[in-house]
Amino acid sequence: MKPGDELPPLRIPITRTLIVAGAVASRDYQDVHHDAELAREKGSPDIFMNILTTNGLVGRYVTDHFGPRAVLRRVAIRLGAPNHPGDTMVLTGTVTEVDGDTVDVRVVGANGLGHHVTGTVTVEVGR
């Protein structure tokens, strides 16, 4: 593995169940993550995914690629376009640095509106 290597893309259908389950699992009870009517009253076209669910999906993407011995050491992400039900997010990754057993991966998650998430994940890969 070397800088420039690309991880295979991961397509994630964005469903109501995924959005609501992620919010509940992370104890984020804000209405915009489970109540479409209240989300619309607040200016959103529908409910949308919370950052903790996105963070978990980014971590899953990287650890699924590097295997069961991979350990996340740092996840630094920034949200952009919201993930709404009915869309698909495609996660892509590029290795930016390799230092022994430690790998930095630049991750982008894009949906129909643009980049939902961008960031860098540092993972320690098991031998």
Tab-separated table of N, CA, C and O in Angstrom:
chain	number	residue	atom	x	y	z
A	1	MET	N	0.838	-1.168	0.000
A	1	MET	CA	0.000	0.000	0.000
A	1	MET	C	0.886	1.235	0.000
A	1	MET	O	1.902	1.282	0.680
A	2	LYS	N	0.453	2.238	-0.779
A	2	LYS	CA	1.251	3.461	-0.918
A	2	LYS	C	0.333	4.650	-1.165
A	2	LYS	O	-0.823	4.474	-1.555
A	3	PRO	N	0.846	5.856	-0.927
A	3	PRO	CA	0.034	7.041	-1.222
A	3	PRO	C	-0.460	7.015	-2.672
A	3	PRO	O	0.269	6.626	-3.582
A	4	GLY	N	-1.720	7.385	-2.820
A	4	GLY	CA	-2.350	7.373	-4.134
A	4	GLY	C	-3.231	6.158	-4.368
A	4	GLY	O	-4.089	6.168	-5.253
A	5	ASP	N	-3.009	5.095	-3.585
A	5	ASP	CA	-3.870	3.919	-3.719
A	5	ASP	C	-5.302	4.290	-3.348
A	5	ASP	O	-5.531	5.049	-2.399
A	6	GLU	N	-6.251	3.751	-4.103
A	6	GLU	CA	-7.659	4.057	-3.862
A	6	GLU	C	-8.388	2.869	-3.265
A	6	GLU	O	-8.153	1.727	-3.647
A	7	LEU	N	-9.258	3.158	-2.317
A	7	LEU	CA	-10.139	2.136	-1.752
A	7	LEU	C	-11.319	1.980	-2.703
A	7	LEU	O	-11.734	2.955	-3.345
A	8	PRO	N	-11.876	0.773	-2.806
A	8	PRO	CA	-13.054	0.617	-3.662
A	8	PRO	C	-14.226	1.415	-3.088
A	8	PRO	O	-14.367	1.531	-1.875
A	9	PRO	N	-15.060	1.972	-3.948
A	9	PRO	CA	-16.200	2.754	-3.453
A	9	PRO	C	-17.214	1.876	-2.718
A	9	PRO	O	-17.334	0.683	-2.989
A	10	LEU	N	-17.912	2.502	-1.786
A	10	LEU	CA	-18.986	1.832	-1.051
A	10	LEU	C	-20.258	2.653	-1.236
A	10	LEU	O	-20.304	3.828	-0.880
A	11	ARG	N	-21.280	2.030	-1.807
A	11	ARG	CA	-22.579	2.679	-2.026
A	11	ARG	C	-23.491	2.368	-0.849
A	11	ARG	O	-23.702	1.198	-0.526
A	12	ILE	N	-24.018	3.417	-0.219
A	12	ILE	CA	-24.900	3.244	0.932
A	12	ILE	C	-26.252	3.896	0.624
A	12	ILE	O	-26.337	5.131	0.527
A	13	PRO	N	-27.307	3.085	0.456
A	13	PRO	CA	-28.638	3.666	0.270
A	13	PRO	C	-29.050	4.398	1.560
A	13	PRO	O	-28.936	3.854	2.658
A	14	ILE	N	-29.522	5.613	1.403
A	14	ILE	CA	-29.948	6.413	2.556
A	14	ILE	C	-31.444	6.201	2.741
A	14	ILE	O	-32.255	6.702	1.969
A	15	THR	N	-31.783	5.437	3.759
A	15	THR	CA	-33.188	5.122	4.036
A	15	THR	C	-33.636	5.856	5.303
A	15	THR	O	-32.801	6.282	6.113
A	16	ARG	N	-34.928	5.969	5.465
A	16	ARG	CA	-35.468	6.541	6.703
A	16	ARG	C	-35.009	5.718	7.899
A	16	ARG	O	-34.659	6.254	8.936
A	17	THR	N	-35.038	4.419	7.741
A	17	THR	CA	-34.640	3.533	8.839
A	17	THR	C	-33.194	3.790	9.242
A	17	THR	O	-32.889	3.873	10.438
A	18	LEU	N	-32.296	3.911	8.280
A	18	LEU	CA	-30.888	4.184	8.584
A	18	LEU	C	-30.746	5.512	9.328
A	18	LEU	O	-30.038	5.600	10.339
A	19	ILE	N	-31.419	6.545	8.858
A	19	ILE	CA	-31.315	7.868	9.483
A	19	ILE	C	-31.848	7.836	10.915
A	19	ILE	O	-31.184	8.292	11.854
A	20	VAL	N	-33.046	7.290	11.093
A	20	VAL	CA	-33.664	7.266	12.425
A	20	VAL	C	-32.897	6.333	13.363
A	20	VAL	O	-32.612	6.701	14.515
A	21	ALA	N	-32.532	5.155	12.899
A	21	ALA	CA	-31.803	4.207	13.743
A	21	ALA	C	-30.456	4.784	14.182
A	21	ALA	O	-30.057	4.631	15.347
A	22	GLY	N	-29.764	5.451	13.274
A	22	GLY	CA	-28.479	6.066	13.628
A	22	GLY	C	-28.646	7.158	14.666
A	22	GLY	O	-27.848	7.271	15.607
A	23	ALA	N	-29.693	7.957	14.526
A	23	ALA	CA	-29.940	9.024	15.494
A	23	ALA	C	-30.279	8.449	16.870
A	23	ALA	O	-29.734	8.880	17.888
A	24	VAL	N	-31.147	7.447	16.890
A	24	VAL	CA	-31.534	6.840	18.163
A	24	VAL	C	-30.333	6.145	18.808
A	24	VAL	O	-30.094	6.290	20.013
A	25	ALA	N	-29.562	5.411	18.023
A	25	ALA	CA	-28.404	4.691	18.562
A	25	ALA	C	-27.377	5.638	19.173
A	25	ALA	O	-26.698	5.298	20.138
A	26	SER	N	-27.291	6.839	18.627
A	26	SER	CA	-26.330	7.817	19.152
A	26	SER	C	-26.983	8.804	20.124
A	26	SER	O	-26.381	9.816	20.479
A	27	ARG	N	-28.223	8.499	20.504
A	27	ARG	CA	-28.976	9.320	21.460
A	27	ARG	C	-29.150	10.770	21.006
A	27	ARG	O	-29.131	11.694	21.803
A	28	ASP	N	-29.304	10.930	19.716
A	28	ASP	CA	-29.545	12.254	19.138
A	28	ASP	C	-31.026	12.331	18.801
A	28	ASP	O	-31.465	11.855	17.768
A	29	TYR	N	-31.800	12.911	19.709
A	29	TYR	CA	-33.243	12.926	19.561
A	29	TYR	C	-33.772	14.207	18.914
A	29	TYR	O	-34.969	14.494	18.991
A	30	GLN	N	-32.902	14.964	18.249
A	30	GLN	CA	-33.390	16.159	17.564
A	30	GLN	C	-34.418	15.752	16.521
A	30	GLN	O	-34.211	14.804	15.754
A	31	ASP	N	-35.517	16.494	16.491
A	31	ASP	CA	-36.630	16.134	15.623
A	31	ASP	C	-36.270	16.093	14.139
A	31	ASP	O	-36.873	15.342	13.383
A	32	VAL	N	-35.291	16.844	13.702
A	32	VAL	CA	-34.922	16.867	12.281
A	32	VAL	C	-34.361	15.535	11.799
A	32	VAL	O	-34.208	15.322	10.601
A	33	HIS	N	-34.071	14.620	12.740
A	33	HIS	CA	-33.539	13.311	12.373
A	33	HIS	C	-34.591	12.212	12.401
A	33	HIS	O	-34.284	11.066	12.085
A	34	HIS	N	-35.859	12.551	12.772
A	34	HIS	CA	-36.883	11.515	12.811
A	34	HIS	C	-38.289	11.999	12.476
A	34	HIS	O	-39.172	11.175	12.255
A	35	ASP	N	-38.532	13.294	12.428
A	35	ASP	CA	-39.878	13.810	12.190
A	35	ASP	C	-39.867	14.688	10.937
A	35	ASP	O	-39.443	15.842	10.974
A	36	ALA	N	-40.362	14.120	9.831
A	36	ALA	CA	-40.307	14.831	8.546
A	36	ALA	C	-41.078	16.148	8.576
A	36	ALA	O	-40.622	17.154	8.024
A	37	GLU	N	-42.222	16.157	9.218
A	37	GLU	CA	-43.028	17.379	9.273
A	37	GLU	C	-42.288	18.502	10.004
A	37	GLU	O	-42.233	19.635	9.533
A	38	LEU	N	-41.715	18.192	11.157
A	38	LEU	CA	-40.968	19.211	11.896
A	38	LEU	C	-39.690	19.612	11.167
A	38	LEU	O	-39.285	20.784	11.214
A	39	ALA	N	-39.057	18.664	10.466
A	39	ALA	CA	-37.867	19.008	9.673
A	39	ALA	C	-38.250	20.012	8.587
A	39	ALA	O	-37.526	20.995	8.360
A	40	ARG	N	-39.402	19.796	7.937
A	40	ARG	CA	-39.854	20.735	6.898
A	40	ARG	C	-40.181	22.107	7.498
A	40	ARG	O	-39.875	23.134	6.913
A	41	GLU	N	-40.789	22.123	8.680
A	41	GLU	CA	-41.080	23.402	9.337
A	41	GLU	C	-39.797	24.187	9.612
A	41	GLU	O	-39.818	25.413	9.667
A	42	LYS	N	-38.686	23.470	9.786
A	42	LYS	CA	-37.403	24.118	10.066
A	42	LYS	C	-36.593	24.378	8.797
A	42	LYS	O	-35.431	24.761	8.876
A	43	GLY	N	-37.216	24.148	7.618
A	43	GLY	CA	-36.569	24.514	6.365
A	43	GLY	C	-35.898	23.397	5.600
A	43	GLY	O	-35.328	23.633	4.538
A	44	SER	N	-35.963	22.173	6.097
A	44	SER	CA	-35.369	21.047	5.393
A	44	SER	C	-36.451	20.334	4.588
A	44	SER	O	-37.592	20.262	5.032
A	45	PRO	N	-36.121	19.788	3.430
A	45	PRO	CA	-37.152	19.083	2.660
A	45	PRO	C	-37.582	17.759	3.284
A	45	PRO	O	-38.632	17.222	2.943
A	46	ASP	N	-36.793	17.244	4.230
A	46	ASP	CA	-37.102	15.965	4.861
A	46	ASP	C	-36.153	15.792	6.049
A	46	ASP	O	-35.305	16.652	6.303
A	47	ILE	N	-36.269	14.656	6.746
A	47	ILE	CA	-35.308	14.358	7.808
A	47	ILE	C	-33.930	14.195	7.176
A	47	ILE	O	-33.812	14.000	5.962
A	48	PHE	N	-32.889	14.282	8.002
A	48	PHE	CA	-31.529	14.105	7.466
A	48	PHE	C	-30.641	13.430	8.497
A	48	PHE	O	-30.907	13.473	9.698
A	49	MET	N	-29.590	12.806	7.996
A	49	MET	CA	-28.666	12.023	8.816
A	49	MET	C	-27.868	12.914	9.748
A	49	MET	O	-27.473	14.018	9.384
A	50	ASN	N	-27.589	12.394	10.959
A	50	ASN	CA	-26.773	13.151	11.901
A	50	ASN	C	-25.287	12.821	11.708
A	50	ASN	O	-24.926	11.840	11.064
A	51	ILE	N	-24.427	13.650	12.279
A	51	ILE	CA	-22.986	13.499	12.079
A	51	ILE	C	-22.454	12.214	12.717
A	51	ILE	O	-21.500	11.619	12.211
A	52	LEU	N	-23.055	11.765	13.809
A	52	LEU	CA	-22.549	10.558	14.458
A	52	LEU	C	-22.781	9.321	13.592
A	52	LEU	O	-21.944	8.412	13.554
A	53	THR	N	-23.899	9.275	12.880
A	53	THR	CA	-24.140	8.176	11.953
A	53	THR	C	-23.144	8.233	10.808
A	53	THR	O	-22.556	7.218	10.423
A	54	THR	N	-22.938	9.425	10.282
A	54	THR	CA	-21.945	9.593	9.212
A	54	THR	C	-20.569	9.153	9.689
A	54	THR	O	-19.845	8.443	8.983
A	55	ASN	N	-20.196	9.563	10.894
A	55	ASN	CA	-18.904	9.191	11.455
A	55	ASN	C	-18.752	7.666	11.525
A	55	ASN	O	-17.708	7.112	11.178
A	56	GLY	N	-19.811	7.000	11.955
A	56	GLY	CA	-19.788	5.550	12.028
A	56	GLY	C	-19.651	4.894	10.663
A	56	GLY	O	-18.918	3.916	10.500
A	57	LEU	N	-20.335	5.442	9.670
A	57	LEU	CA	-20.251	4.886	8.319
A	57	LEU	C	-18.857	5.086	7.721
A	57	LEU	O	-18.335	4.198	7.037
A	58	VAL	N	-18.253	6.236	7.988
A	58	VAL	CA	-16.885	6.488	7.512
A	58	VAL	C	-15.922	5.504	8.171
A	58	VAL	O	-15.069	4.902	7.505
A	59	GLY	N	-16.059	5.311	9.479
A	59	GLY	CA	-15.204	4.356	10.179
A	59	GLY	C	-15.381	2.948	9.646
A	59	GLY	O	-14.405	2.221	9.426
A	60	ARG	N	-16.624	2.554	9.421
A	60	ARG	CA	-16.911	1.227	8.862
A	60	ARG	C	-16.254	1.061	7.501
A	60	ARG	O	-15.666	0.013	7.196
A	61	TYR	N	-16.351	2.082	6.666
A	61	TYR	CA	-15.777	2.026	5.317
A	61	TYR	C	-14.281	1.720	5.386
A	61	TYR	O	-13.781	0.844	4.684
A	62	VAL	N	-13.582	2.407	6.249
A	62	VAL	CA	-12.130	2.236	6.340
A	62	VAL	C	-11.776	0.897	6.980
A	62	VAL	O	-10.922	0.160	6.473
A	63	THR	N	-12.431	0.549	8.077
A	63	THR	CA	-12.073	-0.717	8.742
A	63	THR	C	-12.505	-1.928	7.918
A	63	THR	O	-11.825	-2.956	7.949
A	64	ASP	N	-13.605	-1.840	7.184
A	64	ASP	CA	-13.976	-2.946	6.295
A	64	ASP	C	-12.885	-3.188	5.258
A	64	ASP	O	-12.592	-4.324	4.908
A	65	HIS	N	-12.277	-2.119	4.770
A	65	HIS	CA	-11.218	-2.260	3.766
A	65	HIS	C	-9.953	-2.876	4.358
A	65	HIS	O	-9.346	-3.756	3.756
A	66	PHE	N	-9.546	-2.401	5.530
A	66	PHE	CA	-8.273	-2.839	6.103
A	66	PHE	C	-8.392	-4.101	6.954
A	66	PHE	O	-7.386	-4.664	7.357
A	67	GLY	N	-9.591	-4.541	7.250
A	67	GLY	CA	-9.778	-5.819	7.911
A	67	GLY	C	-9.988	-5.734	9.406
A	67	GLY	O	-9.916	-4.668	10.017
A	68	PRO	N	-10.232	-6.905	10.025
A	68	PRO	CA	-10.631	-6.958	11.428
A	68	PRO	C	-9.556	-6.508	12.418
A	68	PRO	O	-9.860	-6.224	13.573
A	69	ARG	N	-8.313	-6.444	12.002
A	69	ARG	CA	-7.254	-6.002	12.913
A	69	ARG	C	-7.020	-4.489	12.833
A	69	ARG	O	-6.209	-3.945	13.577
A	70	ALA	N	-7.728	-3.823	11.939
A	70	ALA	CA	-7.574	-2.366	11.789
A	70	ALA	C	-8.158	-1.652	13.004
A	70	ALA	O	-9.217	-2.018	13.506
A	71	VAL	N	-7.446	-0.630	13.463
A	71	VAL	CA	-7.894	0.169	14.605
A	71	VAL	C	-7.914	1.635	14.179
A	71	VAL	O	-6.895	2.171	13.732
A	72	LEU	N	-9.071	2.262	14.316
A	72	LEU	CA	-9.167	3.693	14.008
A	72	LEU	C	-8.408	4.469	15.074
A	72	LEU	O	-8.657	4.297	16.263
A	73	ARG	N	-7.520	5.328	14.651
A	73	ARG	CA	-6.768	6.157	15.583
A	73	ARG	C	-7.246	7.606	15.567
A	73	ARG	O	-7.141	8.311	16.555
A	74	ARG	N	-7.791	8.042	14.433
A	74	ARG	CA	-8.284	9.420	14.321
A	74	ARG	C	-9.275	9.493	13.175
A	74	ARG	O	-9.012	8.964	12.095
A	75	VAL	N	-10.408	10.133	13.431
A	75	VAL	CA	-11.398	10.388	12.386
A	75	VAL	C	-11.724	11.875	12.466
A	75	VAL	O	-12.254	12.341	13.471
A	76	ALA	N	-11.374	12.603	11.425
A	76	ALA	CA	-11.637	14.046	11.370
A	76	ALA	C	-12.477	14.317	10.125
A	76	ALA	O	-11.968	14.232	9.006
A	77	ILE	N	-13.772	14.591	10.344
A	77	ILE	CA	-14.675	14.784	9.208
A	77	ILE	C	-15.399	16.118	9.304
A	77	ILE	O	-15.512	16.705	10.372
A	78	ARG	N	-15.885	16.533	8.153
A	78	ARG	CA	-16.694	17.747	8.056
A	78	ARG	C	-17.901	17.440	7.178
A	78	ARG	O	-17.764	16.830	6.118
A	79	LEU	N	-19.075	17.858	7.644
A	79	LEU	CA	-20.299	17.640	6.877
A	79	LEU	C	-20.516	18.744	5.858
A	79	LEU	O	-20.141	19.890	6.081
A	80	GLY	N	-21.175	18.367	4.778
A	80	GLY	CA	-21.556	19.312	3.736
A	80	GLY	C	-23.038	19.142	3.436
A	80	GLY	O	-23.891	19.376	4.279
A	81	ALA	N	-23.342	18.668	2.230
A	81	ALA	CA	-24.731	18.467	1.800
A	81	ALA	C	-25.391	17.382	2.660
A	81	ALA	O	-24.783	16.355	2.937
A	82	PRO	N	-26.634	17.594	3.086
A	82	PRO	CA	-27.297	16.603	3.939
A	82	PRO	C	-27.627	15.312	3.195
A	82	PRO	O	-27.815	15.307	1.977
A	83	ASN	N	-27.687	14.220	3.952
A	83	ASN	CA	-28.164	12.930	3.445
A	83	ASN	C	-29.649	12.818	3.771
A	83	ASN	O	-30.027	12.751	4.947
A	84	HIS	N	-30.482	12.807	2.732
A	84	HIS	CA	-31.926	12.666	2.886
A	84	HIS	C	-32.354	11.267	2.439
A	84	HIS	O	-31.687	10.644	1.612
A	85	PRO	N	-33.496	10.796	2.938
A	85	PRO	CA	-34.004	9.493	2.504
A	85	PRO	C	-34.202	9.457	0.991
A	85	PRO	O	-34.601	10.455	0.377
A	86	GLY	N	-33.897	8.296	0.415
A	86	GLY	CA	-34.088	8.108	-1.023
A	86	GLY	C	-32.838	8.363	-1.837
A	86	GLY	O	-32.790	8.030	-3.014
A	87	ASP	N	-31.830	8.960	-1.233
A	87	ASP	CA	-30.579	9.231	-1.938
A	87	ASP	C	-29.620	8.067	-1.687
A	87	ASP	O	-29.919	7.140	-0.943
A	88	THR	N	-28.478	8.122	-2.299
A	88	THR	CA	-27.404	7.149	-2.075
A	88	THR	C	-26.130	7.928	-1.812
A	88	THR	O	-25.831	8.889	-2.528
A	89	MET	N	-25.393	7.526	-0.791
A	89	MET	CA	-24.082	8.123	-0.543
A	89	MET	C	-23.030	7.134	-1.025
A	89	MET	O	-23.098	5.943	-0.704
A	90	VAL	N	-22.073	7.639	-1.786
A	90	VAL	CA	-20.966	6.813	-2.246
A	90	VAL	C	-19.708	7.289	-1.542
A	90	VAL	O	-19.286	8.441	-1.708
A	91	LEU	N	-19.135	6.389	-0.737
A	91	LEU	CA	-17.884	6.693	-0.046
A	91	LEU	C	-16.716	6.258	-0.914
A	91	LEU	O	-16.719	5.157	-1.472
A	92	THR	N	-15.724	7.139	-1.033
A	92	THR	CA	-14.485	6.832	-1.737
A	92	THR	C	-13.331	7.225	-0.840
A	92	THR	O	-13.472	8.093	0.031
A	93	GLY	N	-12.189	6.591	-1.046
A	93	GLY	CA	-11.036	6.887	-0.210
A	93	GLY	C	-9.744	6.773	-0.986
A	93	GLY	O	-9.623	5.950	-1.900
A	94	THR	N	-8.779	7.600	-0.594
A	94	THR	CA	-7.454	7.585	-1.197
A	94	THR	C	-6.414	7.614	-0.094
A	94	THR	O	-6.482	8.465	0.808
A	95	VAL	N	-5.462	6.709	-0.160
A	95	VAL	CA	-4.369	6.694	0.801
A	95	VAL	C	-3.506	7.936	0.556
A	95	VAL	O	-3.092	8.194	-0.566
A	96	THR	N	-3.279	8.708	1.621
A	96	THR	CA	-2.463	9.917	1.483
A	96	THR	C	-1.091	9.780	2.120
A	96	THR	O	-0.161	10.479	1.741
A	97	GLU	N	-0.978	8.877	3.112
A	97	GLU	CA	0.302	8.703	3.792
A	97	GLU	C	0.368	7.321	4.415
A	97	GLU	O	-0.634	6.817	4.918
A	98	VAL	N	1.560	6.742	4.379
A	98	VAL	CA	1.808	5.457	5.034
A	98	VAL	C	3.070	5.613	5.866
A	98	VAL	O	4.110	6.037	5.357
A	99	ASP	N	2.961	5.287	7.164
A	99	ASP	CA	4.102	5.364	8.074
A	99	ASP	C	4.102	4.091	8.913
A	99	ASP	O	3.397	4.007	9.923
A	100	GLY	N	4.852	3.094	8.465
A	100	GLY	CA	4.852	1.812	9.154
A	100	GLY	C	3.490	1.171	9.073
A	100	GLY	O	2.967	0.934	7.987
A	101	ASP	N	2.878	0.918	10.232
A	101	ASP	CA	1.549	0.300	10.296
A	101	ASP	C	0.419	1.323	10.300
A	101	ASP	O	-0.743	0.960	10.445
A	102	THR	N	0.759	2.594	10.168
A	102	THR	CA	-0.252	3.644	10.225
A	102	THR	C	-0.507	4.208	8.828
A	102	THR	O	0.430	4.529	8.099
A	103	VAL	N	-1.792	4.312	8.495
A	103	VAL	CA	-2.188	4.771	7.170
A	103	VAL	C	-3.182	5.917	7.326
A	103	VAL	O	-4.119	5.831	8.123
A	104	ASP	N	-2.989	6.981	6.564
A	104	ASP	CA	-3.960	8.070	6.487
A	104	ASP	C	-4.738	7.920	5.188
A	104	ASP	O	-4.149	7.694	4.122
A	105	VAL	N	-6.063	8.049	5.305
A	105	VAL	CA	-6.940	7.913	4.151
A	105	VAL	C	-7.813	9.158	4.056
A	105	VAL	O	-8.468	9.545	5.028
A	106	ARG	N	-7.812	9.793	2.902
A	106	ARG	CA	-8.716	10.907	2.614
A	106	ARG	C	-10.027	10.296	2.154
A	106	ARG	O	-10.052	9.509	1.207
A	107	VAL	N	-11.129	10.632	2.843
A	107	VAL	CA	-12.436	10.045	2.546
A	107	VAL	C	-13.391	11.132	2.071
A	107	VAL	O	-13.418	12.236	2.624
A	108	VAL	N	-14.176	10.789	1.049
A	108	VAL	CA	-15.241	11.665	0.558
A	108	VAL	C	-16.497	10.827	0.432
A	108	VAL	O	-16.462	9.711	-0.088
A	109	GLY	N	-17.606	11.355	0.936
A	109	GLY	CA	-18.913	10.722	0.773
A	109	GLY	C	-19.803	11.668	-0.008
A	109	GLY	O	-20.099	12.766	0.464
A	110	ALA	N	-20.183	11.264	-1.201
A	110	ALA	CA	-20.984	12.132	-2.069
A	110	ALA	C	-22.389	11.564	-2.242
A	110	ALA	O	-22.586	10.344	-2.259
A	111	ASN	N	-23.356	12.481	-2.365
A	111	ASN	CA	-24.737	12.093	-2.650
A	111	ASN	C	-25.230	12.933	-3.826
A	111	ASN	O	-24.429	13.612	-4.472
A	112	GLY	N	-26.519	12.898	-4.091
A	112	GLY	CA	-27.071	13.631	-5.224
A	112	GLY	C	-26.959	15.139	-5.113
A	112	GLY	O	-27.076	15.847	-6.110
A	113	LEU	N	-26.716	15.658	-3.909
A	113	LEU	CA	-26.599	17.098	-3.696
A	113	LEU	C	-25.148	17.583	-3.719
A	113	LEU	O	-24.899	18.773	-3.795
A	114	GLY	N	-24.197	16.670	-3.599
A	114	GLY	CA	-22.783	17.059	-3.546
A	114	GLY	C	-22.036	16.234	-2.515
A	114	GLY	O	-22.387	15.086	-2.252
A	115	HIS	N	-21.031	16.836	-1.921
A	115	HIS	CA	-20.243	16.140	-0.898
A	115	HIS	C	-20.965	16.211	0.446
A	115	HIS	O	-21.122	17.294	0.996
A	116	HIS	N	-21.360	15.060	0.948
A	116	HIS	CA	-21.983	14.989	2.270
A	116	HIS	C	-20.918	15.065	3.359
A	116	HIS	O	-21.098	15.725	4.370
A	117	VAL	N	-19.806	14.362	3.151
A	117	VAL	CA	-18.749	14.317	4.156
A	117	VAL	C	-17.388	14.301	3.468
A	117	VAL	O	-17.217	13.695	2.416
A	118	THR	N	-16.449	15.020	4.064
A	118	THR	CA	-15.057	14.969	3.640
A	118	THR	C	-14.216	14.869	4.905
A	118	THR	O	-14.614	15.358	5.962
A	119	GLY	N	-13.066	14.234	4.790
A	119	GLY	CA	-12.219	14.152	5.969
A	119	GLY	C	-11.057	13.209	5.794
A	119	GLY	O	-10.807	12.680	4.715
A	120	THR	N	-10.368	13.006	6.900
A	120	THR	CA	-9.202	12.133	6.936
A	120	THR	C	-9.342	11.146	8.090
A	120	THR	O	-9.744	11.513	9.183
A	121	VAL	N	-9.016	9.903	7.799
A	121	VAL	CA	-9.048	8.848	8.801
A	121	VAL	C	-7.634	8.294	8.933
A	121	VAL	O	-6.994	7.969	7.930
A	122	THR	N	-7.172	8.190	10.162
A	122	THR	CA	-5.893	7.535	10.449
A	122	THR	C	-6.200	6.177	11.033
A	122	THR	O	-6.946	6.074	12.017
A	123	VAL	N	-5.655	5.149	10.422
A	123	VAL	CA	-5.932	3.787	10.854
A	123	VAL	C	-4.609	3.038	11.055
A	123	VAL	O	-3.673	3.228	10.299
A	124	GLU	N	-4.581	2.267	12.117
A	124	GLU	CA	-3.439	1.389	12.354
A	124	GLU	C	-3.836	0.020	11.814
A	124	GLU	O	-4.842	-0.549	12.257
A	125	VAL	N	-3.076	-0.467	10.863
A	125	VAL	CA	-3.417	-1.740	10.241
A	125	VAL	C	-2.687	-2.861	10.962
A	125	VAL	O	-1.497	-2.754	11.258
A	126	GLY	N	-3.399	-3.905	11.287
A	126	GLY	CA	-2.805	-5.034	12.004
A	126	GLY	C	-1.941	-5.866	11.091
A	126	GLY	O	-2.133	-5.921	9.881
A	127	ARG	N	-0.968	-6.490	11.677
A	127	ARG	CA	-0.086	-7.362	10.898
A	127	ARG	C	-0.569	-8.775	10.959
A	127	ARG	O	-1.117	-9.252	11.865
